[in-house]
Coordinates of C-alpha atoms in Angstrom, one line a residue:
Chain G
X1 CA 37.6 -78.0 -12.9
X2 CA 40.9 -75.9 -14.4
X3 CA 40.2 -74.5 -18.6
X4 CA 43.0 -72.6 -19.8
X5 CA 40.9 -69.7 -20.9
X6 CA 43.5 -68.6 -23.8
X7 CA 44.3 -70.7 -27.0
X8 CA 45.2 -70.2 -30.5
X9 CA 45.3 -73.1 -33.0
X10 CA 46.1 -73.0 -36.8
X11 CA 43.1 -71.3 -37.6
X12 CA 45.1 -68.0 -36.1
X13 CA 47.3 -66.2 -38.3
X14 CA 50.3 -66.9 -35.7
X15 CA 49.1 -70.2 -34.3
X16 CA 51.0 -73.5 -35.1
X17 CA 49.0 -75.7 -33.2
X18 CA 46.3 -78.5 -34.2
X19 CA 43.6 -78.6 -32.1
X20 CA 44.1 -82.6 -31.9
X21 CA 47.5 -82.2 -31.0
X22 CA 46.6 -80.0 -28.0
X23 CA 44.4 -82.9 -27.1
X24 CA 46.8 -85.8 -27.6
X25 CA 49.5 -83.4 -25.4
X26 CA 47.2 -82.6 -22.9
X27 CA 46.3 -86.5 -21.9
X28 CA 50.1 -87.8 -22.9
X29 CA 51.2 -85.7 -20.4
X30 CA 48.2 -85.9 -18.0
X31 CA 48.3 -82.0 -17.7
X32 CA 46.3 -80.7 -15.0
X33 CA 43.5 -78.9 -17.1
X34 CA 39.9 -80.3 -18.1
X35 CA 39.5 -78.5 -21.5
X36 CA 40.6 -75.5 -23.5
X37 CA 38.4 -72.2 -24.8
X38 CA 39.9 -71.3 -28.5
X39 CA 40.7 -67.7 -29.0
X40 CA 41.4 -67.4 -32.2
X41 CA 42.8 -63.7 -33.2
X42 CA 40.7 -61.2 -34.9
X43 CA 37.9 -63.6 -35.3
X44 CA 35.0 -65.9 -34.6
X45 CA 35.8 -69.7 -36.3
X46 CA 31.9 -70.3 -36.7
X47 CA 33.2 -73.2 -38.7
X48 CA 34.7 -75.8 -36.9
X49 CA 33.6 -77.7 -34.9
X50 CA 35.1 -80.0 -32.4
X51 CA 33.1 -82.0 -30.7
X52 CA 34.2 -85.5 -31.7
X53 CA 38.0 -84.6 -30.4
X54 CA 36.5 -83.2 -26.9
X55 CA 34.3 -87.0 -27.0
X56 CA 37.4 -88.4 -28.0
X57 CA 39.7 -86.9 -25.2
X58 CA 37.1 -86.2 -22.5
X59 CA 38.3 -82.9 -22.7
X60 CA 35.7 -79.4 -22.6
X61 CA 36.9 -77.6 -26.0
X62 CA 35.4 -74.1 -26.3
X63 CA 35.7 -71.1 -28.7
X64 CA 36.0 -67.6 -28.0
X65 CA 37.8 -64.9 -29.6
X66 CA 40.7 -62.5 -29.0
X67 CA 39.8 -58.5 -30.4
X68 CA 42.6 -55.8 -30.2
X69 CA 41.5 -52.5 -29.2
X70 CA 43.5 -49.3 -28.1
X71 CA 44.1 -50.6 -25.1
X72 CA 45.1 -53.9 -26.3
X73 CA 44.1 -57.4 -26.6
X74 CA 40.8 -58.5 -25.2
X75 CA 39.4 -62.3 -24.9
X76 CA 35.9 -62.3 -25.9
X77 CA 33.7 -65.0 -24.7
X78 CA 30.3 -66.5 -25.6
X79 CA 30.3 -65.0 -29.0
X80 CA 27.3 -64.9 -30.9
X81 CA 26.6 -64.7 -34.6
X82 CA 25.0 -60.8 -33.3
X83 CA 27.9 -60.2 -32.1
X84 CA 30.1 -60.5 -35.0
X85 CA 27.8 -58.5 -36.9
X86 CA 27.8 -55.7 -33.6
X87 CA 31.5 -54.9 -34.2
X88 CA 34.3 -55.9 -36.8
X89 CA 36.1 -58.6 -34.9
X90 CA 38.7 -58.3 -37.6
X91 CA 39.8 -54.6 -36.5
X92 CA 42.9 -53.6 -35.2
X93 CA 41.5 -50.4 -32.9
X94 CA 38.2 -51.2 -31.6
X95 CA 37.3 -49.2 -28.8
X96 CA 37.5 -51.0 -25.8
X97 CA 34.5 -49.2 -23.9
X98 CA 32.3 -50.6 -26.7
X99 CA 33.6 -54.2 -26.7
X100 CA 33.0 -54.9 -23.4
X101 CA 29.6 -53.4 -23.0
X102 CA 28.5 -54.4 -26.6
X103 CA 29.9 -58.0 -25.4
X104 CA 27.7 -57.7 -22.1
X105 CA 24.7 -56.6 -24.4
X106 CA 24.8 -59.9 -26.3
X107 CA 25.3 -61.7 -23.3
X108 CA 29.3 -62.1 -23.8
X109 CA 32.2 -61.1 -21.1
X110 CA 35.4 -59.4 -22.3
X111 CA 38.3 -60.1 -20.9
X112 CA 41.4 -57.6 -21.2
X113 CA 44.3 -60.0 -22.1
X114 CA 48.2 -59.8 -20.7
X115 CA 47.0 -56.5 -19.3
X116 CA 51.0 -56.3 -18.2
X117 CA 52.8 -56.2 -21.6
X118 CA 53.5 -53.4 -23.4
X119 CA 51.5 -51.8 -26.4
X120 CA 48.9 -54.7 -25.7
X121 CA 48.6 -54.9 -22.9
X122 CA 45.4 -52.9 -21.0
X123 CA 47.4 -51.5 -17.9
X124 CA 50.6 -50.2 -20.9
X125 CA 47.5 -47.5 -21.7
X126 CA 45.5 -46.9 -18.4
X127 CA 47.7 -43.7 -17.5
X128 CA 47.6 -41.9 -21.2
X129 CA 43.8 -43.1 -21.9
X130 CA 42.2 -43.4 -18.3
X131 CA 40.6 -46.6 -16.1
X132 CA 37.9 -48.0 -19.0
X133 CA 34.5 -48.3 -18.1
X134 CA 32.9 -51.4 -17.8
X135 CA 35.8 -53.9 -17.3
X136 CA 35.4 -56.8 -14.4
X137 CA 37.6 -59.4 -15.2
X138 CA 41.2 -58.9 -16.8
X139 CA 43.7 -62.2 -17.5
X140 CA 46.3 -62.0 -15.0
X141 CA 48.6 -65.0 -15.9
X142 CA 49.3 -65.7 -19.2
X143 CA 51.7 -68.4 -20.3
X144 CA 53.8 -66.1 -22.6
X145 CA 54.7 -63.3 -20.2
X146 CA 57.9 -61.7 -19.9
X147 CA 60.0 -59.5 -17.5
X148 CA 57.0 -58.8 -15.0
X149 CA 54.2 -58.7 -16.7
X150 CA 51.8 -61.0 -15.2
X151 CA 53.2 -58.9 -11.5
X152 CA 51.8 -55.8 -13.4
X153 CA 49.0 -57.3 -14.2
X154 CA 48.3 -58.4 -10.4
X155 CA 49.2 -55.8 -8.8
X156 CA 47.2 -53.8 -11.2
X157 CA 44.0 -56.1 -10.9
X158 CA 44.6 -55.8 -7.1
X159 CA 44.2 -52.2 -7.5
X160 CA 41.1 -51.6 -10.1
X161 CA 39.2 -54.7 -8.0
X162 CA 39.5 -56.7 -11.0
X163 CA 39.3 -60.4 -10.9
X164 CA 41.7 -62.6 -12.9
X165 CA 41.4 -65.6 -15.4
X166 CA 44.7 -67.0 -16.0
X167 CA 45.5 -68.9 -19.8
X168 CA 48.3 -70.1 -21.8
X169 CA 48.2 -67.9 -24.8
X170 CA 49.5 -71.1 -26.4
X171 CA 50.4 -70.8 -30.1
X172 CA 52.1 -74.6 -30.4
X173 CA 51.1 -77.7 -29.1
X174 CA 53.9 -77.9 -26.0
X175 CA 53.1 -74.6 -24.8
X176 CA 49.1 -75.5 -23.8
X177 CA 48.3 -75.7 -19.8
X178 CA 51.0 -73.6 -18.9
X179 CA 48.5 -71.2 -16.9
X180 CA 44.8 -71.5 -16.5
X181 CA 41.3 -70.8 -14.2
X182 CA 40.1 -72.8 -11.8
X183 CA 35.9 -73.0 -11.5
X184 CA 34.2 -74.3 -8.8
X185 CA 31.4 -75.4 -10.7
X186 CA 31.2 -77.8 -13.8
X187 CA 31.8 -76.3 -17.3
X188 CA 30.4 -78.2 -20.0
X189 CA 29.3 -74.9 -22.9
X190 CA 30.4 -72.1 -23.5
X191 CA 26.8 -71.0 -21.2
X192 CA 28.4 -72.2 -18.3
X193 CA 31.7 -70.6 -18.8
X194 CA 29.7 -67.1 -19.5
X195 CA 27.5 -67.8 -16.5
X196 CA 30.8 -68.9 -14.6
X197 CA 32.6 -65.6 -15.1
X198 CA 29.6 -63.9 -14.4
X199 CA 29.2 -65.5 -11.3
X200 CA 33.0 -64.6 -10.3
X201 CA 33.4 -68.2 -9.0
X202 CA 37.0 -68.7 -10.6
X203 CA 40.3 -68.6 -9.7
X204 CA 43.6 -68.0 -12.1
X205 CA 46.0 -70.7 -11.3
X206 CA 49.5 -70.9 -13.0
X207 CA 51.3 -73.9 -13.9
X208 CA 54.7 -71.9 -15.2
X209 CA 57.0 -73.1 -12.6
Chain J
X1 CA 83.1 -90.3 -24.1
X2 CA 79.3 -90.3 -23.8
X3 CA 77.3 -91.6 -27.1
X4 CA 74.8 -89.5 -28.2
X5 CA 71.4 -92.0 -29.0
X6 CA 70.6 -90.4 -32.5
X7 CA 67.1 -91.2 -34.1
X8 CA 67.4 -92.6 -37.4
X9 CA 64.0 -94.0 -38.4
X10 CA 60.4 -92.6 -37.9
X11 CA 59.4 -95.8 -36.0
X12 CA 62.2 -94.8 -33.2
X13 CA 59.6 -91.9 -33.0
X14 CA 57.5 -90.9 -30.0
X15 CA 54.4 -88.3 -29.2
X16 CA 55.7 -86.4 -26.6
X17 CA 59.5 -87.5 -26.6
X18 CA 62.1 -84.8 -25.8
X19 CA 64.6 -83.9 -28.1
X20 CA 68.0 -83.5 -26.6
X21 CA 68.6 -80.1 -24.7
X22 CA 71.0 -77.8 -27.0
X23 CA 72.2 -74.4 -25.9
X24 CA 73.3 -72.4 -28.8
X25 CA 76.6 -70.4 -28.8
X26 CA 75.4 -66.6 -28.6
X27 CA 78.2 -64.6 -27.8
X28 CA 78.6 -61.6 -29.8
X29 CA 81.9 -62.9 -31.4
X30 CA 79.7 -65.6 -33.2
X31 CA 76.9 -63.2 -33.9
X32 CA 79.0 -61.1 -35.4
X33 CA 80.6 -63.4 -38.1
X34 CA 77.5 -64.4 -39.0
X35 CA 76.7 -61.0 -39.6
X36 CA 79.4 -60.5 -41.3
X37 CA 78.6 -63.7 -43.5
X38 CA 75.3 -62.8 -44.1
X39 CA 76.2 -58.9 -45.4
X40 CA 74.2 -57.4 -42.2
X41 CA 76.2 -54.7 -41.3
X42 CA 73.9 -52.7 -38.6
X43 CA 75.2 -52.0 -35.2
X44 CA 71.9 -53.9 -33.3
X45 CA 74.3 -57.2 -34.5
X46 CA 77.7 -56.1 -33.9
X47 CA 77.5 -53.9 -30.4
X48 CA 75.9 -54.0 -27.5
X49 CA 76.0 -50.0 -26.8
X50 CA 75.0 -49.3 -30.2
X51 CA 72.1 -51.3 -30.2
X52 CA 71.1 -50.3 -26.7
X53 CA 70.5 -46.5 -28.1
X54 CA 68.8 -48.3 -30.7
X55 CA 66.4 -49.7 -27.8
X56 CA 67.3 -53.0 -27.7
X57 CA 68.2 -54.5 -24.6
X58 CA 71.8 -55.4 -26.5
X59 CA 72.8 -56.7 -29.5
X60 CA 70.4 -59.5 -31.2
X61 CA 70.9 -62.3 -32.5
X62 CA 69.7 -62.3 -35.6
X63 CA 66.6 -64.1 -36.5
X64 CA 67.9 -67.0 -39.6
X65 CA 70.6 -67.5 -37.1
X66 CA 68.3 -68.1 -34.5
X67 CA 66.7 -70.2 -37.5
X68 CA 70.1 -71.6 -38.0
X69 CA 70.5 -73.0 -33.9
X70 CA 67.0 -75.0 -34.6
X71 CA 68.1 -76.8 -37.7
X72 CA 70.8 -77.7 -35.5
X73 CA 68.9 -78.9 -32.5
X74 CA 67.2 -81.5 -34.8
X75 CA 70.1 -83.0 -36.8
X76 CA 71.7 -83.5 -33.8
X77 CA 68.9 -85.2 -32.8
X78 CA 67.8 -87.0 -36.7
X79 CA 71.1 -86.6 -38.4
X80 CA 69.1 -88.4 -41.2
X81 CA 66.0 -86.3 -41.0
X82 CA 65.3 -83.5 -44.1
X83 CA 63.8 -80.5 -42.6
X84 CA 60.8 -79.7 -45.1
X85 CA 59.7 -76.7 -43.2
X86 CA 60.8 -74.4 -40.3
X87 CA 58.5 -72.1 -39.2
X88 CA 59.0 -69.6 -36.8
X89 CA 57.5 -66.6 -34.4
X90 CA 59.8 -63.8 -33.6
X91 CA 58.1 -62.9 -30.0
X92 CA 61.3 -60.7 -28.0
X93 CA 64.8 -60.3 -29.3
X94 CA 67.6 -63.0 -28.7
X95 CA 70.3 -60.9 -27.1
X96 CA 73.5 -62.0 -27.4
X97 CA 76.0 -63.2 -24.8
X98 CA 72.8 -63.9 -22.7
X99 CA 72.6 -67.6 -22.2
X100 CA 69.9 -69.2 -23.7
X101 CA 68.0 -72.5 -24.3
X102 CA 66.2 -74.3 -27.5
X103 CA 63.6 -77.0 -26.6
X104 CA 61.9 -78.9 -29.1
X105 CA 59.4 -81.5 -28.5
X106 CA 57.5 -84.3 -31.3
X107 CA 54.1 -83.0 -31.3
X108 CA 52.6 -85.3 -34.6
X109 CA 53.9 -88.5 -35.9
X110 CA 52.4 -89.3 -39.9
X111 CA 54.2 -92.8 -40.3
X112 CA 52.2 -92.9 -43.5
X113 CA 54.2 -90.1 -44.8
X114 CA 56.8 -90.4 -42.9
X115 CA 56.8 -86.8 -40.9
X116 CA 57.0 -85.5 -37.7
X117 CA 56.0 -82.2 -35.9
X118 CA 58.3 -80.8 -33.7
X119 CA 57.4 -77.8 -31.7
X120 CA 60.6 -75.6 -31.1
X121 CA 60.8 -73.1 -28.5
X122 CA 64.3 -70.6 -27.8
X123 CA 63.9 -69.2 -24.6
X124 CA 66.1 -66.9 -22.0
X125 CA 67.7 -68.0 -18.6
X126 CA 64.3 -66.8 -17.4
X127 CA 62.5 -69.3 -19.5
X128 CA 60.5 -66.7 -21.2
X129 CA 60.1 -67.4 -24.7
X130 CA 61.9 -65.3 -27.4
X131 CA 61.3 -67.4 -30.3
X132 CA 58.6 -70.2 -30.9
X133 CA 57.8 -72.5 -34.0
X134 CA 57.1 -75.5 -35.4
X135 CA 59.2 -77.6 -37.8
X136 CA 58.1 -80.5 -40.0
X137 CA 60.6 -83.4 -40.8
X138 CA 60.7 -86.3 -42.8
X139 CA 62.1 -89.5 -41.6
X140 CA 63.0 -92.8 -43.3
X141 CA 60.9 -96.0 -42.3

């Protein structure tokens, strides 16, 4: 089955989408994805909950979060209510190092986002700040890259040994499924998506072109 | 001459539909008038050198024109339609006389009130995105 691993919705400071929307555009246009994972930025939505939409649509609707740390963005998933109180979600300059193993500690994965781009993107900082320690998995296509970034990010990942996820980073409704990861095994919870990245049984599949 | 198929009511409406491909005039001799109209006198708008010491790839379009393109996307597509909000995301600079492309798509029909959700996307010859948003519209019945 194909999520896209990287969302935003209206509950993001930048995000104009609804999450029904997503869901209506997703089966209008018989996109090639079984579900979405939320990532809303600089927090946890411990509020909403969609489970009547994902009945609805037969779709697997997740949430996650996206941090920013000195190296950049990082996708955080299977967030706990320990975990939100572990680390301010809401910071601008976590330290990376400490997200991902605090993450793994709570039984979590982080996941350095657009590792390409520049300023937030991991790799834009692995030459002034070093290789961090600790990272397995980094998002190597993302639906709003520019220029080469999503190369960068391969080539990179290719590099470090780093596996890839691959997500939309859709912020409106038309923009979702542009890029995703493909599991061989069924992902119904966020358990199995944890378990499933853990497991390293994924591929990143783009749908861009 | 072709005829342009205009919507005119919210029923002519559909999830999904495609509004009509527009590609907005960005040469620097438009971008400049504007800035000129607008009383933006900075070199990023007027000169592509200039702006390139500036860091700029060239000289940008500047975003309420950018703005300006999308409210013309969709009254060429719902002459009739009044825009109540246009909401945009500034993601990479539009760089004038670079060809590029506005998309805009229905994403939400409310025939009880009478609105649609179009998502709007300006993007380069690349198809990366420069500019995303969303825009909400009211229609007659």
């Amino acid at each position: 089955m194909i999520l896209d691993l990287h969302t935003h919705s209206v509950k993001s400071d930048d995000g104009r989408a609804k999450v029904e929307n997503y869901c209506q555009w997703i089966r209008s246009k018989n996109l090639p994805i079984d579900g979405l994972v939320l990532t809303e930025h600089r927090q946890y939505d411990m509020d909403s909950d969609y489970s009547k939409l994902a009945s609805k649509f037969d779709l697997i609707i997740l949430k996650a979060s996206e941090v920013e740390t000195e190296y950049g963005h990082v996708l955080v998933y299977g967030v706990s209510p320990d975990l939100t109180r572990a680390f301010d979600f809401a910071s601008i300059n976590l330290p990376l190092e400490m997200v991902v193993e605090t993450s793994s500690q709570h039984g979590a994965v982080a996941v350095p986002c657009h590792p390409g781009r520049k300023r937030v993107g991991m790799f834009a900082h692995t030459e002034e700040l070093g290789v961090p320690k600790g990272v397995r998995i980094v998002e190597i296509y993302n639906g709003g890259s520019r220029d080469n970034e999503d190369q960068i990010a391969i080539t990179n990942a290719k590099e470090f040994g780093y596996l890839g996820i691959g997500g939309s980073d859709s912020h409106i409704v038309s923009h979702v499924g542009r890029c995703g990861t493909k599991f061989a095994n069924k992902i119904s919870d966020m358990n199995d998506l944890v378990e499933a990245l853990r497991s390293e049984e994924f591929e990143a599949v783009s749908f861009k072109n | 001459m072709a005829t342009r198929i205009t919507i005119s009511k919210i029923e002519d409406v559909e999830f999904g539909a495609n509004l009509p491909a527009f590609e907005p005039d960005t040469s620097l001799a438009i971008v400049k008038t504007f800035a000129t109209l607008i009383g933006w006198d900075g070199a990023r708008f007027r000169d592509h050198e200039a702006a390139r010491k500036e860091g700029l790839a060239g000289a940008m379009v500047p975003g309420v024109l950018s703005q300006g393109y999308l409210v013309a996307m969709i009254h060429q597509w719902a002459p009739v339609a009044e825009i109540k909000t246009i909401d945009t995301v500034f993601r990479a600079p539009v760089i004038a006389d670079e060809p590029h492309f506005i998309t805009g798509v229905v994403t939400d029909i409310n025939e009880d009130e009478g609105l649609v959700e179009i998502d709007l996307t300006v993007a380069n010859e690349k198809g990366e995105t420069r500019v995303f948003g969303t825009a909400s519209v009211s229609l007659p019945a």
